[in-house]
């Protein structure tokens, strides 16, 4: 496991999520979902997002490195100042994601 790759992936994911958060006028949680859709090839991603996703692919992360990168992103979600604006359904989903990521 390469922690430099994990940090690079975290930064790329965070950059994309923050860009999407601004573009879509939403919160980081929904932006993360949109980022994942863009990574998987959904239409509508701008050049910045596509470039960062290409950099993510070039990192060639292992399953564990992906898991760790997403752990850090999910921790970041807990720290966002507008967490109280996230709906209760999203909060439940977030709690389940934490449980899954830490137990797998």
N, CA, C and O atoms as a DFTB+ gen file, in Angstrom:
416 C
 N C O
     1  1       0.854      -1.171       0.000
     2  2       0.000       0.000       0.000
     3  2       0.902       1.236       0.000
     4  3       1.827       1.353       0.804
     5  1       0.609       2.142      -0.912
     6  2       1.418       3.348      -1.097
     7  2       0.626       4.565      -0.610
     8  3      -0.350       4.977      -1.236
     9  1       1.065       5.133       0.517
    10  2       0.328       6.254       1.106
    11  2       0.425       7.521       0.272
    12  3      -0.455       8.377       0.349
    13  1       1.471       7.654      -0.517
    14  2       1.571       8.811      -1.417
    15  2       0.498       8.735      -2.499
    16  3      -0.081       9.753      -2.878
    17  1       0.236       7.527      -2.995
    18  2      -0.830       7.355      -3.983
    19  2      -2.196       7.623      -3.358
    20  3      -3.073       8.206      -3.995
    21  1      -2.370       7.196      -2.115
    22  2      -3.634       7.436      -1.417
    23  2      -3.854       8.929      -1.239
    24  3      -4.954       9.433      -1.464
    25  1      -2.808       9.634      -0.836
    26  2      -2.919      11.085      -0.662
    27  2      -3.210      11.783      -1.988
    28  3      -4.027      12.702      -2.047
    29  1      -2.536      11.342      -3.051
    30  2      -2.777      11.934      -4.372
    31  2      -4.219      11.688      -4.814
    32  3      -4.876      12.588      -5.336
    33  1      -4.704      10.469      -4.602
    34  2      -6.083      10.141      -4.973
    35  2      -7.071      10.970      -4.160
    36  3      -8.046      11.491      -4.701
    37  1      -6.816      11.088      -2.868
    38  2      -7.684      11.903      -2.009
    39  2      -7.755      13.337      -2.519
    40  3      -8.842      13.906      -2.623
    41  1      -6.612      13.918      -2.836
    42  2      -6.584      15.305      -3.309
    43  2      -7.311      15.469      -4.638
    44  3      -8.019      16.456      -4.839
    45  1      -7.143      14.513      -5.547
    46  2      -7.841      14.576      -6.829
    47  2      -9.353      14.439      -6.638
    48  3     -10.133      15.174      -7.242
    49  1      -9.751      13.498      -5.798
    50  2     -11.177      13.311      -5.518
    51  2     -11.772      14.548      -4.854
    52  3     -12.867      14.986      -5.205
    53  1     -11.041      15.107      -3.893
    54  2     -11.534      16.292      -3.197
    55  2     -11.652      17.481      -4.145
    56  3     -12.639      18.216      -4.102
    57  1     -10.647      17.671      -5.003
    58  2     -10.711      18.762      -5.990
    59  2     -11.943      18.622      -6.877
    60  3     -12.669      19.587      -7.113
    61  1     -12.164      17.403      -7.363
    62  2     -13.330      17.164      -8.223
    63  2     -14.635      17.392      -7.466
    64  3     -15.564      18.005      -7.992
    65  1     -14.701      16.907      -6.248
    66  2     -15.929      17.065      -5.462
    67  2     -16.210      18.529      -5.164
    68  3     -17.355      18.972      -5.245
    69  1     -15.177      19.279      -4.822
    70  2     -15.381      20.700      -4.538
    71  2     -15.814      21.454      -5.789
    72  3     -16.659      22.346      -5.720
    73  1     -15.236      21.095      -6.929
    74  2     -15.634      21.728      -8.191
    75  2     -17.099      21.406      -8.504
    76  3     -17.869      22.292      -8.875
    77  1     -17.474      20.138      -8.353
    78  2     -18.857      19.732      -8.610
    79  2     -19.819      20.358      -7.602
    80  3     -20.938      20.730      -7.955
    81  1     -19.388      20.471      -6.364
    82  2     -20.217      21.097      -5.335
    83  2     -20.572      22.528      -5.737
    84  3     -21.711      22.965      -5.577
    85  1     -19.585      23.246      -6.259
    86  2     -19.808      24.623      -6.698
    87  2     -20.670      24.669      -7.957
    88  3     -21.610      25.459      -8.043
    89  1     -20.347      23.823      -8.929
    90  2     -21.085      23.820     -10.195
    91  2     -22.551      23.455     -10.011
    92  3     -23.430      24.048     -10.636
    93  1     -22.806      22.483      -9.158
    94  2     -24.163      21.952      -9.001
    95  2     -24.937      22.614      -7.861
    96  3     -26.114      22.319      -7.654
    97  1     -24.285      23.495      -7.131
    98  2     -24.917      24.171      -5.991
    99  2     -25.515      23.149      -5.026
   100  3     -26.694      23.206      -4.678
   101  1     -24.669      22.220      -4.610
   102  2     -25.103      21.152      -3.717
   103  2     -24.083      21.010      -2.598
   104  3     -23.220      21.872      -2.435
   105  1     -24.169      19.949      -1.837
   106  2     -23.192      19.716      -0.785
   107  2     -22.222      18.623      -1.219
   108  3     -22.418      17.963      -2.239
   109  1     -21.186      18.450      -0.429
   110  2     -20.086      17.567      -0.792
   111  2     -20.528      16.121      -0.975
   112  3     -19.963      15.403      -1.800
   113  1     -21.521      15.688      -0.222
   114  2     -21.985      14.306      -0.321
   115  2     -22.540      14.011      -1.715
   116  3     -22.171      13.013      -2.333
   117  1     -23.420      14.874      -2.207
   118  2     -23.961      14.683      -3.557
   119  2     -22.877      14.863      -4.610
   120  3     -22.891      14.194      -5.643
   121  1     -21.942      15.764      -4.349
   122  2     -20.840      15.971      -5.289
   123  2     -19.978      14.713      -5.395
   124  3     -19.481      14.396      -6.475
   125  1     -19.798      13.998      -4.290
   126  2     -19.033      12.748      -4.316
   127  2     -19.745      11.709      -5.181
   128  3     -19.101      10.977      -5.934
   129  1     -21.047      11.647      -5.075
   130  2     -21.820      10.717      -5.905
   131  2     -21.678      11.091      -7.381
   132  3     -21.491      10.221      -8.232
   133  1     -21.767      12.384      -7.676
   134  2     -21.585      12.851      -9.057
   135  2     -20.172      12.562      -9.550
   136  3     -19.981      12.193     -10.709
   137  1     -19.185      12.727      -8.678
   138  2     -17.797      12.440      -9.050
   139  2     -17.653      10.977      -9.447
   140  3     -17.003      10.657     -10.443
   141  1     -18.260      10.093      -8.667
   142  2     -18.181       8.669      -8.990
   143  2     -18.840       8.373     -10.332
   144  3     -18.345       7.551     -11.104
   145  1     -19.949       9.038     -10.608
   146  2     -20.613       8.862     -11.904
   147  2     -19.709       9.354     -13.032
   148  3     -19.602       8.703     -14.071
   149  1     -19.065      10.492     -12.831
   150  2     -18.144      11.028     -13.849
   151  2     -16.967      10.082     -14.064
   152  3     -16.533       9.872     -15.197
   153  1     -16.459       9.519     -12.988
   154  2     -15.331       8.590     -13.092
   155  2     -15.724       7.367     -13.919
   156  3     -14.915       6.825     -14.672
   157  1     -16.957       6.949     -13.770
   158  2     -17.441       5.775     -14.500
   159  2     -17.913       6.093     -15.912
   160  3     -18.371       5.204     -16.629
   161  1     -17.802       7.373     -16.320
   162  2     -18.074       7.723     -17.707
   163  2     -19.358       8.461     -17.982
   164  3     -19.768       8.570     -19.137
   165  1     -20.005       8.971     -16.953
   166  2     -21.246       9.727     -17.171
   167  2     -20.965      10.982     -17.990
   168  3     -19.880      11.558     -17.921
   169  1     -21.945      11.385     -18.751
   170  2     -21.834      12.597     -19.574
   171  2     -21.845      13.843     -18.700
   172  3     -22.372      13.832     -17.587
   173  1     -21.256      14.918     -19.216
   174  2     -21.382      16.213     -18.566
   175  2     -20.201      16.661     -17.743
   176  3     -20.215      17.775     -17.220
   177  1     -19.184      15.842     -17.608
   178  2     -18.010      16.253     -16.834
   179  2     -17.191      17.251     -17.644
   180  3     -16.978      17.064     -18.842
   181  1     -16.736      18.306     -16.986
   182  2     -15.914      19.286     -17.699
   183  2     -14.468      18.783     -17.805
   184  3     -14.133      17.726     -17.272
   185  1     -13.633      19.538     -18.485
   186  2     -12.256      19.110     -18.749
   187  2     -11.443      18.927     -17.470
   188  3     -10.629      18.008     -17.381
   189  1     -11.657      19.791     -16.481
   190  2     -10.941      19.695     -15.206
   191  2     -11.216      18.350     -14.546
   192  3     -10.297      17.676     -14.081
   193  1     -12.486      17.969     -14.509
   194  2     -12.889      16.706     -13.876
   195  2     -12.355      15.516     -14.670
   196  3     -11.858      14.548     -14.094
   197  1     -12.462      15.593     -15.994
   198  2     -11.955      14.505     -16.833
   199  2     -10.450      14.329     -16.656
   200  3      -9.955      13.206     -16.567
   201  1      -9.730      15.442     -16.606
   202  2      -8.275      15.381     -16.437
   203  2      -7.910      14.754     -15.090
   204  3      -7.025      13.902     -15.017
   205  1      -8.596      15.179     -14.027
   206  2      -8.327      14.594     -12.711
   207  2      -8.691      13.115     -12.663
   208  3      -7.989      12.325     -12.031
   209  1      -9.776      12.734     -13.323
   210  2     -10.151      11.320     -13.350
   211  2      -9.139      10.491     -14.133
   212  3      -8.878       9.339     -13.785
   213  1      -8.570      11.067     -15.187
   214  2      -7.503      10.372     -15.908
   215  2      -6.280      10.191     -15.017
   216  3      -5.631       9.145     -15.052
   217  1      -5.966      11.214     -14.216
   218  2      -4.850      11.098     -13.265
   219  2      -5.145      10.014     -12.230
   220  3      -4.249       9.270     -11.831
   221  1      -6.404       9.927     -11.798
   222  2      -6.790       8.869     -10.857
   223  2      -6.575       7.486     -11.469
   224  3      -6.068       6.580     -10.807
   225  1      -6.960       7.331     -12.727
   226  2      -6.765       6.043     -13.400
   227  2      -5.281       5.698     -13.516
   228  3      -4.892       4.540     -13.366
   229  1      -4.456       6.712     -13.782
   230  2      -3.018       6.489     -13.929
   231  2      -2.359       6.066     -12.615
   232  3      -1.304       5.432     -12.629
   233  1      -2.970       6.410     -11.492
   234  2      -2.423       5.985     -10.203
   235  2      -2.509       4.471     -10.030
   236  3      -1.758       3.887      -9.249
   237  1      -3.429       3.836     -10.763
   238  2      -3.588       2.382     -10.716
   239  2      -3.683       1.887      -9.266
   240  3      -2.884       1.064      -8.819
   241  1      -4.669       2.406      -8.558
   242  2      -4.832       2.107      -7.138
   243  2      -5.304       0.678      -6.915
   244  3      -6.090       0.133      -7.690
   245  1      -4.808       0.092      -5.844
   246  2      -5.307      -1.217      -5.428
   247  2      -6.660      -1.027      -4.738
   248  3      -7.070       0.098      -4.453
   249  1      -7.337      -2.125      -4.478
   250  2      -8.631      -2.063      -3.793
   251  2      -8.476      -1.381      -2.434
   252  3      -9.301      -0.549      -2.053
   253  1      -7.434      -1.731      -1.717
   254  2      -7.191      -1.150      -0.398
   255  2      -6.877       0.346      -0.491
   256  3      -7.319       1.123       0.355
   257  1      -6.129       0.749      -1.498
   258  2      -5.809       2.172      -1.678
   259  2      -7.062       2.978      -2.015
   260  3      -7.221       4.104      -1.543
   261  1      -7.955       2.405      -2.831
   262  2      -9.233       3.069      -3.107
   263  2     -10.036       3.212      -1.821
   264  3     -10.593       4.273      -1.536
   265  1     -10.088       2.133      -1.052
   266  2     -10.855       2.147       0.191
   267  2     -10.339       3.228       1.130
   268  3     -11.126       3.974       1.714
   269  1      -9.035       3.315       1.276
   270  2      -8.445       4.329       2.159
   271  2      -8.723       5.743       1.646
   272  3      -9.025       6.644       2.428
   273  1      -8.620       5.930       0.347
   274  2      -8.891       7.255      -0.230
   275  2     -10.318       7.687       0.076
   276  3     -10.564       8.837       0.441
   277  1     -11.254       6.758      -0.074
   278  2     -12.645       7.084       0.208
   279  2     -12.897       7.251       1.702
   280  3     -13.770       8.026       2.091
   281  1     -12.160       6.549       2.536
   282  2     -12.283       6.777       3.979
   283  2     -11.966       8.228       4.312
   284  3     -12.682       8.869       5.081
   285  1     -10.894       8.738       3.731
   286  2     -10.502      10.118       4.009
   287  2     -11.528      11.109       3.462
   288  3     -11.812      12.127       4.093
   289  1     -12.082      10.809       2.287
   290  2     -13.123      11.689       1.736
   291  2     -14.352      11.669       2.643
   292  3     -14.941      12.714       2.915
   293  1     -14.735      10.493       3.104
   294  2     -15.899      10.396       3.986
   295  2     -15.648      11.101       5.314
   296  3     -16.558      11.712       5.873
   297  1     -14.424      11.020       5.822
   298  2     -14.089      11.778       7.032
   299  2     -14.217      13.273       6.779
   300  3     -14.675      14.021       7.642
   301  1     -13.813      13.696       5.603
   302  2     -13.936      15.107       5.229
   303  2     -15.407      15.533       5.242
   304  3     -15.735      16.653       5.634
   305  1     -16.287      14.621       4.807
   306  2     -17.718      14.929       4.817
   307  2     -18.216      15.247       6.223
   308  3     -19.077      16.107       6.407
   309  1     -17.671      14.552       7.202
   310  2     -18.095      14.800       8.573
   311  2     -17.643      16.161       9.073
   312  3     -18.231      16.714      10.003
   313  1     -16.600      16.700       8.460
   314  2     -16.045      17.970       8.907
   315  2     -16.644      19.179       8.201
   316  3     -16.416      20.311       8.626
   317  1     -17.406      18.961       7.133
   318  2     -17.936      20.107       6.391
   319  2     -18.886      20.902       7.274
   320  3     -19.631      20.343       8.079
   321  1     -18.843      22.181       7.108
   322  2     -19.627      23.055       7.981
   323  2     -21.123      22.942       7.753
   324  3     -21.905      23.201       8.667
   325  1     -21.535      22.563       6.559
   326  2     -22.972      22.490       6.278
   327  2     -23.501      21.064       6.398
   328  3     -24.483      20.716       5.741
   329  1     -22.867      20.233       7.226
   330  2     -23.314      18.858       7.415
   331  2     -24.760      18.811       7.906
   332  3     -25.502      17.884       7.581
   333  1     -25.152      19.810       8.687
   334  2     -26.515      19.826       9.210
   335  2     -27.552      19.988       8.098
   336  3     -28.729      19.687       8.295
   337  1     -27.110      20.466       6.919
   338  2     -28.034      20.643       5.805
   339  2     -28.276      19.347       5.038
   340  3     -29.187      19.267       4.213
   341  1     -27.464      18.343       5.310
   342  2     -27.642      17.060       4.638
   343  2     -28.898      16.402       5.211
   344  3     -29.106      16.398       6.425
   345  1     -29.713      15.858       4.350
   346  2     -30.967      15.252       4.801
   347  2     -30.688      14.048       5.688
   348  3     -29.603      13.469       5.650
   349  1     -31.672      13.683       6.478
   350  2     -31.497      12.549       7.386
   351  2     -31.255      11.260       6.609
   352  3     -30.534      10.383       7.083
   353  1     -31.843      11.133       5.431
   354  2     -31.612       9.949       4.605
   355  2     -30.148       9.872       4.187
   356  3     -29.544       8.800       4.224
   357  1     -29.577      11.014       3.787
   358  2     -28.161      11.036       3.440
   359  2     -27.295      10.722       4.653
   360  3     -26.271      10.051       4.521
   361  1     -27.689      11.195       5.831
   362  2     -26.910      10.926       7.036
   363  2     -26.902       9.437       7.346
   364  3     -25.878       8.894       7.762
   365  1     -28.038       8.773       7.147
   366  2     -28.103       7.326       7.357
   367  2     -27.209       6.619       6.349
   368  3     -26.462       5.708       6.708
   369  1     -27.283       7.034       5.094
   370  2     -26.448       6.425       4.056
   371  2     -24.979       6.638       4.369
   372  3     -24.171       5.728       4.180
   373  1     -24.622       7.807       4.837
   374  2     -23.241       8.102       5.185
   375  2     -22.771       7.205       6.324
   376  3     -21.652       6.692       6.291
   377  1     -23.616       7.016       7.328
   378  2     -23.269       6.143       8.449
   379  2     -23.063       4.707       7.967
   380  3     -22.140       4.027       8.415
   381  1     -23.917       4.249       7.063
   382  2     -23.765       2.900       6.516
   383  2     -22.479       2.762       5.715
   384  3     -21.798       1.739       5.797
   385  1     -22.143       3.791       4.939
   386  2     -20.894       3.757       4.181
   387  2     -19.697       3.637       5.103
   388  3     -18.782       2.859       4.836
   389  1     -19.695       4.399       6.186
   390  2     -18.598       4.306       7.147
   391  2     -18.502       2.895       7.705
   392  3     -17.409       2.337       7.809
   393  1     -19.635       2.322       8.062
   394  2     -19.645       0.973       8.610
   395  2     -19.062      -0.020       7.610
   396  3     -18.229      -0.853       7.967
   397  1     -19.500       0.071       6.362
   398  2     -19.025      -0.843       5.321
   399  2     -17.535      -0.664       5.076
   400  3     -16.791      -1.644       5.029
   401  1     -17.092       0.582       4.919
   402  2     -15.687       0.822       4.605
   403  2     -14.759       0.402       5.735
   404  3     -13.637      -0.031       5.470
   405  1     -15.188       0.516       6.973
   406  2     -14.305       0.147       8.064
   407  2     -14.359      -1.338       8.365
   408  3     -13.429      -1.866       8.975
   409  1     -15.398      -2.020       7.968
   410  2     -15.533      -3.447       8.254
   411  2     -14.981      -4.330       7.142
   412  3     -14.654      -5.491       7.385
   413  1     -14.873      -3.810       5.945
   414  2     -14.428      -4.628       4.805
   415  2     -12.941      -4.825       4.851
   416  3     -12.379      -5.486       3.978
